[in-house]
Amino acid sequence: MGVNRATTGVTVLLLLALILPGLAFAQEAEQAEADGQAEAEGTSLYDNPDAGWKDQRFHVGGFYGNLSGGTSMGLIDNVFFRTQLNMGSDSTFGFRAGYVLASRFDVEFEYGNASPGLIATLTDLQGQGKTEVPFSDLDMTWLTASVNYSMIERTRRVVPYLTLGLGVVSVSSEDEDIVKSRKPGLVFGGGVRVRIVDMIALRADARGLRSGFGSGQQEGDLPGVFVGDFKASNFIWSVGLDIRF
């Protein structure tokens, strides 16, 4: 009986000697993994949304898209026909730079450029016989300062946001010297940002850009675009990249 107990005791001790180091090693590995996760949660921009926005607060990027006009630039009437001037559409490109103010808000500066041109739509006095012809070139640039509001935590992989801002819109023409204007502008819209890697995100934006305010053309006057009074509404869509640091 005593021998059996001794043998059993030795066997148990041997088993414990074999098992305990393995259990200790497994526990240490689990603890190291947990420590690594905790460290990541404390330092990663995307694993700690409550504090992550405080890192990588600057961003710069570029975009490419399309600009199209949505309002008339004015009318020219004579005894034979009526001419309505409209902006055309054109590809657009530009650059952005911004700074994160809070977990849901960032301020952003944008420069954009397009050359949509002016299109003349000719009709008779009853509005019949519509014909569209290019009238002149028209170069357009804008510089805006906007606030973006992230609709969810900006540290998520896919973040939709809203945009509202003010700026300056300038137009000029090499064909028509009198077509030159610089007016205040209002930009509004939204977009979505998709994080590709930790520092790089893909963006898609759809915005309205309103330039000039106040009353429209009075009967008998020249179109405002000819007298430095450029009033227009434009739709801009674009895609681009942001680099955050």
PDB file of C-alpha atoms in Angstrom:
ATOM      1  CA  MET A   1       0.000   0.000   0.000  1.00  0.00           C
ATOM      2  CA  GLY A   2       2.796   2.389   1.000  1.00  0.00           C
ATOM      3  CA  VAL A   3       4.672   1.596  -2.220  1.00  0.00           C
ATOM      4  CA  ASN A   4       1.569   2.265  -4.296  1.00  0.00           C
ATOM      5  CA  ARG A   5       1.007   5.582  -2.570  1.00  0.00           C
ATOM      6  CA  ALA A   6       4.626   6.570  -3.070  1.00  0.00           C
ATOM      7  CA  THR A   7       4.444   5.575  -6.726  1.00  0.00           C
ATOM      8  CA  THR A   8       1.244   7.554  -7.151  1.00  0.00           C
ATOM      9  CA  GLY A   9       2.781  10.575  -5.440  1.00  0.00           C
ATOM     10  CA  VAL A  10       5.859  10.459  -7.653  1.00  0.00           C
ATOM     11  CA  THR A  11       3.681  10.114 -10.744  1.00  0.00           C
ATOM     12  CA  VAL A  12       1.605  13.141  -9.744  1.00  0.00           C
ATOM     13  CA  LEU A  13       4.749  15.165  -9.069  1.00  0.00           C
ATOM     14  CA  LEU A  14       6.167  14.200 -12.456  1.00  0.00           C
ATOM     15  CA  LEU A  15       2.913  15.157 -14.191  1.00  0.00           C
ATOM     16  CA  LEU A  16       2.819  18.483 -12.385  1.00  0.00           C
ATOM     17  CA  ALA A  17       6.451  19.094 -13.298  1.00  0.00           C
ATOM     18  CA  LEU A  18       5.561  18.514 -16.925  1.00  0.00           C
ATOM     19  CA  ILE A  19       2.266  20.430 -16.942  1.00  0.00           C
ATOM     20  CA  LEU A  20       3.027  23.511 -14.831  1.00  0.00           C
ATOM     21  CA  PRO A  21       5.795  24.935 -17.063  1.00  0.00           C
ATOM     22  CA  GLY A  22       3.480  24.575 -20.053  1.00  0.00           C
ATOM     23  CA  LEU A  23       0.665  26.314 -18.211  1.00  0.00           C
ATOM     24  CA  ALA A  24       3.008  29.075 -17.089  1.00  0.00           C
ATOM     25  CA  PHE A  25       4.304  29.557 -20.624  1.00  0.00           C
ATOM     26  CA  ALA A  26       0.758  29.699 -22.007  1.00  0.00           C
ATOM     27  CA  GLN A  27      -0.247  32.205 -19.355  1.00  0.00           C
ATOM     28  CA  GLU A  28       2.779  34.373 -20.117  1.00  0.00           C
ATOM     29  CA  ALA A  29       1.949  34.252 -23.848  1.00  0.00           C
ATOM     30  CA  GLU A  30      -1.652  35.237 -23.161  1.00  0.00           C
ATOM     31  CA  GLN A  31      -0.508  38.052 -20.896  1.00  0.00           C
ATOM     32  CA  ALA A  32       1.955  39.312 -23.520  1.00  0.00           C
ATOM     33  CA  GLU A  33      -0.810  39.277 -26.124  1.00  0.00           C
ATOM     34  CA  ALA A  34      -3.140  41.114 -23.762  1.00  0.00           C
ATOM     35  CA  ASP A  35      -0.424  43.671 -22.991  1.00  0.00           C
ATOM     36  CA  GLY A  36       0.144  44.131 -26.699  1.00  0.00           C
ATOM     37  CA  GLN A  37      -3.553  44.694 -27.286  1.00  0.00           C
ATOM     38  CA  ALA A  38      -3.734  47.136 -24.414  1.00  0.00           C
ATOM     39  CA  GLU A  39      -0.749  49.016 -25.744  1.00  0.00           C
ATOM     40  CA  ALA A  40      -2.343  49.121 -29.172  1.00  0.00           C
ATOM     41  CA  GLU A  41      -5.580  50.398 -27.691  1.00  0.00           C
ATOM     42  CA  GLY A  42      -3.683  53.136 -25.953  1.00  0.00           C
ATOM     43  CA  THR A  43      -1.653  54.268 -28.948  1.00  0.00           C
ATOM     44  CA  SER A  44      -3.555  53.326 -32.095  1.00  0.00           C
ATOM     45  CA  LEU A  45      -5.679  55.950 -33.763  1.00  0.00           C
ATOM     46  CA  TYR A  46      -8.303  53.436 -34.832  1.00  0.00           C
ATOM     47  CA  ASP A  47      -8.565  51.059 -31.845  1.00  0.00           C
ATOM     48  CA  ASN A  48      -9.318  53.768 -29.294  1.00  0.00           C
ATOM     49  CA  PRO A  49     -11.979  56.047 -30.776  1.00  0.00           C
ATOM     50  CA  ASP A  50     -12.398  58.095 -27.609  1.00  0.00           C
ATOM     51  CA  ALA A  51      -8.807  59.335 -27.703  1.00  0.00           C
ATOM     52  CA  GLY A  52      -7.617  58.252 -31.138  1.00  0.00           C
ATOM     53  CA  TRP A  53      -8.726  61.462 -32.834  1.00  0.00           C
ATOM     54  CA  LYS A  54      -5.964  63.270 -30.920  1.00  0.00           C
ATOM     55  CA  ASP A  55      -3.358  61.503 -33.060  1.00  0.00           C
ATOM     56  CA  GLN A  56      -2.697  62.209 -36.738  1.00  0.00           C
ATOM     57  CA  ARG A  57      -4.572  65.498 -36.544  1.00  0.00           C
ATOM     58  CA  PHE A  58      -3.238  66.971 -39.801  1.00  0.00           C
ATOM     59  CA  HIS A  59      -4.198  65.811 -43.272  1.00  0.00           C
ATOM     60  CA  VAL A  60      -3.295  66.808 -46.820  1.00  0.00           C
ATOM     61  CA  GLY A  61      -4.564  65.442 -50.110  1.00  0.00           C
ATOM     62  CA  GLY A  62      -5.688  65.992 -53.649  1.00  0.00           C
ATOM     63  CA  PHE A  63      -8.861  65.333 -55.632  1.00  0.00           C
ATOM     64  CA  TYR A  64     -10.175  64.997 -59.174  1.00  0.00           C
ATOM     65  CA  GLY A  65     -13.789  65.225 -60.346  1.00  0.00           C
ATOM     66  CA  ASN A  66     -16.320  67.215 -62.336  1.00  0.00           C
ATOM     67  CA  LEU A  67     -17.972  70.645 -62.044  1.00  0.00           C
ATOM     68  CA  SER A  68     -21.277  71.517 -63.696  1.00  0.00           C
ATOM     69  CA  GLY A  69     -23.320  74.728 -63.637  1.00  0.00           C
ATOM     70  CA  GLY A  70     -26.892  74.881 -62.449  1.00  0.00           C
ATOM     71  CA  THR A  71     -28.022  78.474 -62.998  1.00  0.00           C
ATOM     72  CA  SER A  72     -28.308  80.968 -65.854  1.00  0.00           C
ATOM     73  CA  MET A  73     -25.578  83.607 -66.164  1.00  0.00           C
ATOM     74  CA  GLY A  74     -28.048  86.066 -67.676  1.00  0.00           C
ATOM     75  CA  LEU A  75     -30.007  87.006 -70.809  1.00  0.00           C
ATOM     76  CA  ILE A  76     -29.333  89.167 -73.861  1.00  0.00           C
ATOM     77  CA  ASP A  77     -32.423  90.223 -75.842  1.00  0.00           C
ATOM     78  CA  ASN A  78     -32.789  91.945 -79.189  1.00  0.00           C
ATOM     79  CA  VAL A  79     -35.596  92.287 -81.743  1.00  0.00           C
ATOM     80  CA  PHE A  80     -34.783  88.966 -83.392  1.00  0.00           C
ATOM     81  CA  PHE A  81     -33.735  86.434 -80.766  1.00  0.00           C
ATOM     82  CA  ARG A  82     -32.903  85.809 -77.127  1.00  0.00           C
ATOM     83  CA  THR A  83     -29.550  84.568 -75.855  1.00  0.00           C
ATOM     84  CA  GLN A  84     -29.262  82.846 -72.501  1.00  0.00           C
ATOM     85  CA  LEU A  85     -25.779  82.286 -71.080  1.00  0.00           C
ATOM     86  CA  ASN A  86     -25.029  79.194 -69.010  1.00  0.00           C
ATOM     87  CA  MET A  87     -21.922  77.658 -67.566  1.00  0.00           C
ATOM     88  CA  GLY A  88     -20.758  74.446 -69.151  1.00  0.00           C
ATOM     89  CA  SER A  89     -19.200  71.499 -67.342  1.00  0.00           C
ATOM     90  CA  ASP A  90     -15.577  70.492 -66.989  1.00  0.00           C
ATOM     91  CA  SER A  91     -13.238  68.251 -65.070  1.00  0.00           C
ATOM     92  CA  THR A  92     -11.869  69.744 -61.879  1.00  0.00           C
ATOM     93  CA  PHE A  93      -8.887  69.141 -59.633  1.00  0.00           C
ATOM     94  CA  GLY A  94      -7.504  70.624 -56.462  1.00  0.00           C
ATOM     95  CA  PHE A  95      -5.820  70.223 -53.127  1.00  0.00           C
ATOM     96  CA  ARG A  96      -6.897  70.089 -49.495  1.00  0.00           C
ATOM     97  CA  ALA A  97      -5.297  70.546 -46.089  1.00  0.00           C
ATOM     98  CA  GLY A  98      -6.987  70.217 -42.726  1.00  0.00           C
ATOM     99  CA  TYR A  99      -6.703  69.912 -38.978  1.00  0.00           C
ATOM    100  CA  VAL A 100      -8.827  67.881 -36.554  1.00  0.00           C
ATOM    101  CA  LEU A 101     -10.428  70.066 -33.874  1.00  0.00           C
ATOM    102  CA  ALA A 102     -12.404  67.416 -31.985  1.00  0.00           C
ATOM    103  CA  SER A 103     -13.551  63.794 -32.290  1.00  0.00           C
ATOM    104  CA  ARG A 104     -16.269  64.735 -34.809  1.00  0.00           C
ATOM    105  CA  PHE A 105     -15.031  68.050 -36.248  1.00  0.00           C
ATOM    106  CA  ASP A 106     -12.177  69.096 -38.500  1.00  0.00           C
ATOM    107  CA  VAL A 107     -11.489  72.331 -40.364  1.00  0.00           C
ATOM    108  CA  GLU A 108     -10.332  72.072 -43.973  1.00  0.00           C
ATOM    109  CA  PHE A 109      -8.962  74.440 -46.617  1.00  0.00           C
ATOM    110  CA  GLU A 110      -9.563  73.615 -50.273  1.00  0.00           C
ATOM    111  CA  TYR A 111      -8.290  75.012 -53.557  1.00  0.00           C
ATOM    112  CA  GLY A 112     -10.052  73.956 -56.755  1.00  0.00           C
ATOM    113  CA  ASN A 113      -9.819  74.769 -60.444  1.00  0.00           C
ATOM    114  CA  ALA A 114     -12.013  74.160 -63.507  1.00  0.00           C
ATOM    115  CA  SER A 115     -12.627  75.666 -66.958  1.00  0.00           C
ATOM    116  CA  PRO A 116     -16.324  75.082 -67.698  1.00  0.00           C
ATOM    117  CA  GLY A 117     -16.701  77.824 -70.310  1.00  0.00           C
ATOM    118  CA  LEU A 118     -19.802  79.835 -71.184  1.00  0.00           C
ATOM    119  CA  ILE A 119     -22.496  78.303 -73.403  1.00  0.00           C
ATOM    120  CA  ALA A 120     -24.922  80.523 -75.366  1.00  0.00           C
ATOM    121  CA  THR A 121     -28.429  79.106 -75.858  1.00  0.00           C
ATOM    122  CA  LEU A 122     -30.179  80.889 -78.743  1.00  0.00           C
ATOM    123  CA  THR A 123     -33.966  80.935 -79.179  1.00  0.00           C
ATOM    124  CA  ASP A 124     -36.519  83.153 -80.852  1.00  0.00           C
ATOM    125  CA  LEU A 125     -38.552  85.546 -78.733  1.00  0.00           C
ATOM    126  CA  GLN A 126     -41.128  82.808 -78.078  1.00  0.00           C
ATOM    127  CA  GLY A 127     -38.448  80.417 -76.806  1.00  0.00           C
ATOM    128  CA  GLN A 128     -38.498  78.199 -79.891  1.00  0.00           C
ATOM    129  CA  GLY A 129     -35.666  77.041 -82.167  1.00  0.00           C
ATOM    130  CA  LYS A 130     -33.213  76.267 -79.391  1.00  0.00           C
ATOM    131  CA  THR A 131     -29.541  76.201 -80.444  1.00  0.00           C
ATOM    132  CA  GLU A 132     -26.502  75.882 -78.174  1.00  0.00           C
ATOM    133  CA  VAL A 133     -23.087  77.220 -79.176  1.00  0.00           C
ATOM    134  CA  PRO A 134     -19.869  77.861 -77.235  1.00  0.00           C
ATOM    135  CA  PHE A 135     -19.672  81.548 -76.314  1.00  0.00           C
ATOM    136  CA  SER A 136     -16.314  81.955 -74.583  1.00  0.00           C
ATOM    137  CA  ASP A 137     -13.872  80.247 -72.306  1.00  0.00           C
ATOM    138  CA  LEU A 138     -14.359  80.667 -68.552  1.00  0.00           C
ATOM    139  CA  ASP A 139     -11.746  79.745 -65.956  1.00  0.00           C
ATOM    140  CA  MET A 140     -12.930  79.270 -62.411  1.00  0.00           C
ATOM    141  CA  THR A 141     -11.016  78.866 -59.154  1.00  0.00           C
ATOM    142  CA  TRP A 142     -12.165  78.720 -55.557  1.00  0.00           C
ATOM    143  CA  LEU A 143     -10.560  78.814 -52.143  1.00  0.00           C
ATOM    144  CA  THR A 144     -12.766  77.727 -49.255  1.00  0.00           C
ATOM    145  CA  ALA A 145     -12.517  77.080 -45.523  1.00  0.00           C
ATOM    146  CA  SER A 146     -14.961  74.416 -44.350  1.00  0.00           C
ATOM    147  CA  VAL A 147     -15.923  72.458 -41.269  1.00  0.00           C
ATOM    148  CA  ASN A 148     -16.484  68.732 -41.720  1.00  0.00           C
ATOM    149  CA  TYR A 149     -18.756  66.958 -39.232  1.00  0.00           C
ATOM    150  CA  SER A 150     -18.203  63.202 -39.011  1.00  0.00           C
ATOM    151  CA  MET A 151     -21.545  61.461 -38.569  1.00  0.00           C
ATOM    152  CA  ILE A 152     -19.820  58.623 -36.671  1.00  0.00           C
ATOM    153  CA  GLU A 153     -16.465  58.477 -34.860  1.00  0.00           C
ATOM    154  CA  ARG A 154     -13.856  59.598 -37.382  1.00  0.00           C
ATOM    155  CA  THR A 155     -11.567  56.745 -36.274  1.00  0.00           C
ATOM    156  CA  ARG A 156     -13.818  54.154 -37.945  1.00  0.00           C
ATOM    157  CA  ARG A 157     -12.799  52.597 -41.250  1.00  0.00           C
ATOM    158  CA  VAL A 158     -15.758  54.092 -43.169  1.00  0.00           C
ATOM    159  CA  VAL A 159     -16.866  57.558 -42.051  1.00  0.00           C
ATOM    160  CA  PRO A 160     -19.642  59.623 -43.694  1.00  0.00           C
ATOM    161  CA  TYR A 161     -19.524  63.359 -43.034  1.00  0.00           C
ATOM    162  CA  LEU A 162     -21.229  66.678 -43.770  1.00  0.00           C
ATOM    163  CA  THR A 163     -19.479  69.829 -45.022  1.00  0.00           C
ATOM    164  CA  LEU A 164     -20.265  73.529 -44.656  1.00  0.00           C
ATOM    165  CA  GLY A 165     -17.956  76.427 -45.398  1.00  0.00           C
ATOM    166  CA  LEU A 166     -17.249  79.853 -46.892  1.00  0.00           C
ATOM    167  CA  GLY A 167     -14.711  81.092 -49.376  1.00  0.00           C
ATOM    168  CA  VAL A 168     -13.904  83.114 -52.486  1.00  0.00           C
ATOM    169  CA  VAL A 169     -14.788  82.189 -56.082  1.00  0.00           C
ATOM    170  CA  SER A 170     -12.942  83.831 -58.982  1.00  0.00           C
ATOM    171  CA  VAL A 171     -13.676  83.660 -62.723  1.00  0.00           C
ATOM    172  CA  SER A 172     -11.909  85.091 -65.751  1.00  0.00           C
ATOM    173  CA  SER A 173     -11.825  84.691 -69.527  1.00  0.00           C
ATOM    174  CA  GLU A 174      -9.114  85.187 -72.119  1.00  0.00           C
ATOM    175  CA  ASP A 175     -11.769  85.583 -74.846  1.00  0.00           C
ATOM    176  CA  GLU A 176     -13.829  88.225 -73.052  1.00  0.00           C
ATOM    177  CA  ASP A 177     -11.850  90.748 -71.001  1.00  0.00           C
ATOM    178  CA  ILE A 178     -15.001  91.981 -69.292  1.00  0.00           C
ATOM    179  CA  VAL A 179     -15.698  88.510 -67.871  1.00  0.00           C
ATOM    180  CA  LYS A 180     -13.796  88.872 -64.626  1.00  0.00           C
ATOM    181  CA  SER A 181     -15.139  88.574 -61.120  1.00  0.00           C
ATOM    182  CA  ARG A 182     -14.291  87.620 -57.554  1.00  0.00           C
ATOM    183  CA  LYS A 183     -17.180  86.901 -55.232  1.00  0.00           C
ATOM    184  CA  PRO A 184     -17.806  85.300 -51.841  1.00  0.00           C
ATOM    185  CA  GLY A 185     -18.826  81.675 -52.005  1.00  0.00           C
ATOM    186  CA  LEU A 186     -20.752  79.133 -49.943  1.00  0.00           C
ATOM    187  CA  VAL A 187     -19.895  75.428 -50.075  1.00  0.00           C
ATOM    188  CA  PHE A 188     -22.148  72.694 -48.658  1.00  0.00           C
ATOM    189  CA  GLY A 189     -22.587  68.958 -49.079  1.00  0.00           C
ATOM    190  CA  GLY A 190     -21.168  65.721 -47.787  1.00  0.00           C
ATOM    191  CA  GLY A 191     -18.957  62.784 -48.486  1.00  0.00           C
ATOM    192  CA  VAL A 192     -17.490  59.545 -47.226  1.00  0.00           C
ATOM    193  CA  ARG A 193     -13.952  58.659 -46.194  1.00  0.00           C
ATOM    194  CA  VAL A 194     -12.687  55.063 -46.395  1.00  0.00           C
ATOM    195  CA  ARG A 195      -9.444  54.219 -44.588  1.00  0.00           C
ATOM    196  CA  ILE A 196      -7.138  52.103 -46.753  1.00  0.00           C
ATOM    197  CA  VAL A 197      -4.205  51.900 -44.348  1.00  0.00           C
ATOM    198  CA  ASP A 198      -3.462  53.667 -41.096  1.00  0.00           C
ATOM    199  CA  MET A 199      -2.331  56.943 -42.716  1.00  0.00           C
ATOM    200  CA  ILE A 200      -4.119  56.910 -46.096  1.00  0.00           C
ATOM    201  CA  ALA A 201      -7.838  57.258 -46.827  1.00  0.00           C
ATOM    202  CA  LEU A 202      -9.908  57.357 -50.009  1.00  0.00           C
ATOM    203  CA  ARG A 203     -12.518  60.142 -50.194  1.00  0.00           C
ATOM    204  CA  ALA A 204     -15.596  60.796 -52.284  1.00  0.00           C
ATOM    205  CA  ASP A 205     -17.386  64.153 -52.050  1.00  0.00           C
ATOM    206  CA  ALA A 206     -20.549  65.690 -53.521  1.00  0.00           C
ATOM    207  CA  ARG A 207     -20.924  69.429 -52.948  1.00  0.00           C
ATOM    208  CA  GLY A 208     -22.790  72.504 -53.999  1.00  0.00           C
ATOM    209  CA  LEU A 209     -20.846  75.715 -54.544  1.00  0.00           C
ATOM    210  CA  ARG A 210     -22.757  78.982 -54.561  1.00  0.00           C
ATOM    211  CA  SER A 211     -20.905  82.116 -55.650  1.00  0.00           C
ATOM    212  CA  GLY A 212     -22.266  85.639 -55.314  1.00  0.00           C
ATOM    213  CA  PHE A 213     -25.376  86.765 -53.446  1.00  0.00           C
ATOM    214  CA  GLY A 214     -28.069  89.380 -53.873  1.00  0.00           C
ATOM    215  CA  SER A 215     -30.584  90.196 -56.601  1.00  0.00           C
ATOM    216  CA  GLY A 216     -30.355  88.890 -60.145  1.00  0.00           C
ATOM    217  CA  GLN A 217     -30.168  90.648 -63.494  1.00  0.00           C
ATOM    218  CA  GLN A 218     -32.613  93.506 -64.031  1.00  0.00           C
ATOM    219  CA  GLU A 219     -34.490  93.795 -67.340  1.00  0.00           C
ATOM    220  CA  GLY A 220     -32.392  95.527 -69.964  1.00  0.00           C
ATOM    221  CA  ASP A 221     -29.129  95.169 -68.051  1.00  0.00           C
ATOM    222  CA  LEU A 222     -26.124  93.229 -69.254  1.00  0.00           C
ATOM    223  CA  PRO A 223     -25.664  89.771 -67.715  1.00  0.00           C
ATOM    224  CA  GLY A 224     -23.903  90.063 -64.395  1.00  0.00           C
ATOM    225  CA  VAL A 225     -20.994  87.952 -65.584  1.00  0.00           C
ATOM    226  CA  PHE A 226     -20.065  90.839 -67.921  1.00  0.00           C
ATOM    227  CA  VAL A 227     -20.019  93.482 -65.196  1.00  0.00           C
ATOM    228  CA  GLY A 228     -18.101  91.736 -62.424  1.00  0.00           C
ATOM    229  CA  ASP A 229     -21.213  90.316 -60.762  1.00  0.00           C
ATOM    230  CA  PHE A 230     -20.781  86.568 -61.068  1.00  0.00           C
ATOM    231  CA  LYS A 231     -23.686  84.689 -59.469  1.00  0.00           C
ATOM    232  CA  ALA A 232     -23.864  80.952 -60.010  1.00  0.00           C
ATOM    233  CA  SER A 233     -24.670  77.622 -58.398  1.00  0.00           C
ATOM    234  CA  ASN A 234     -22.486  74.658 -59.246  1.00  0.00           C
ATOM    235  CA  PHE A 235     -22.458  70.976 -58.430  1.00  0.00           C
ATOM    236  CA  ILE A 236     -19.078  69.345 -57.793  1.00  0.00           C
ATOM    237  CA  TRP A 237     -18.330  65.667 -57.319  1.00  0.00           C
ATOM    238  CA  SER A 238     -14.813  64.443 -56.689  1.00  0.00           C
ATOM    239  CA  VAL A 239     -12.702  61.520 -55.504  1.00  0.00           C
ATOM    240  CA  GLY A 240      -9.307  61.823 -53.878  1.00  0.00           C
ATOM    241  CA  LEU A 241      -6.804  60.672 -51.277  1.00  0.00           C
ATOM    242  CA  ASP A 242      -5.997  61.987 -47.815  1.00  0.00           C
ATOM    243  CA  ILE A 243      -2.685  61.444 -46.026  1.00  0.00           C
ATOM    244  CA  ARG A 244      -2.907  61.867 -42.252  1.00  0.00           C
ATOM    245  CA  PHE A 245      -0.016  62.555 -39.929  1.00  0.00           C
TER     246      PHE A 245
END
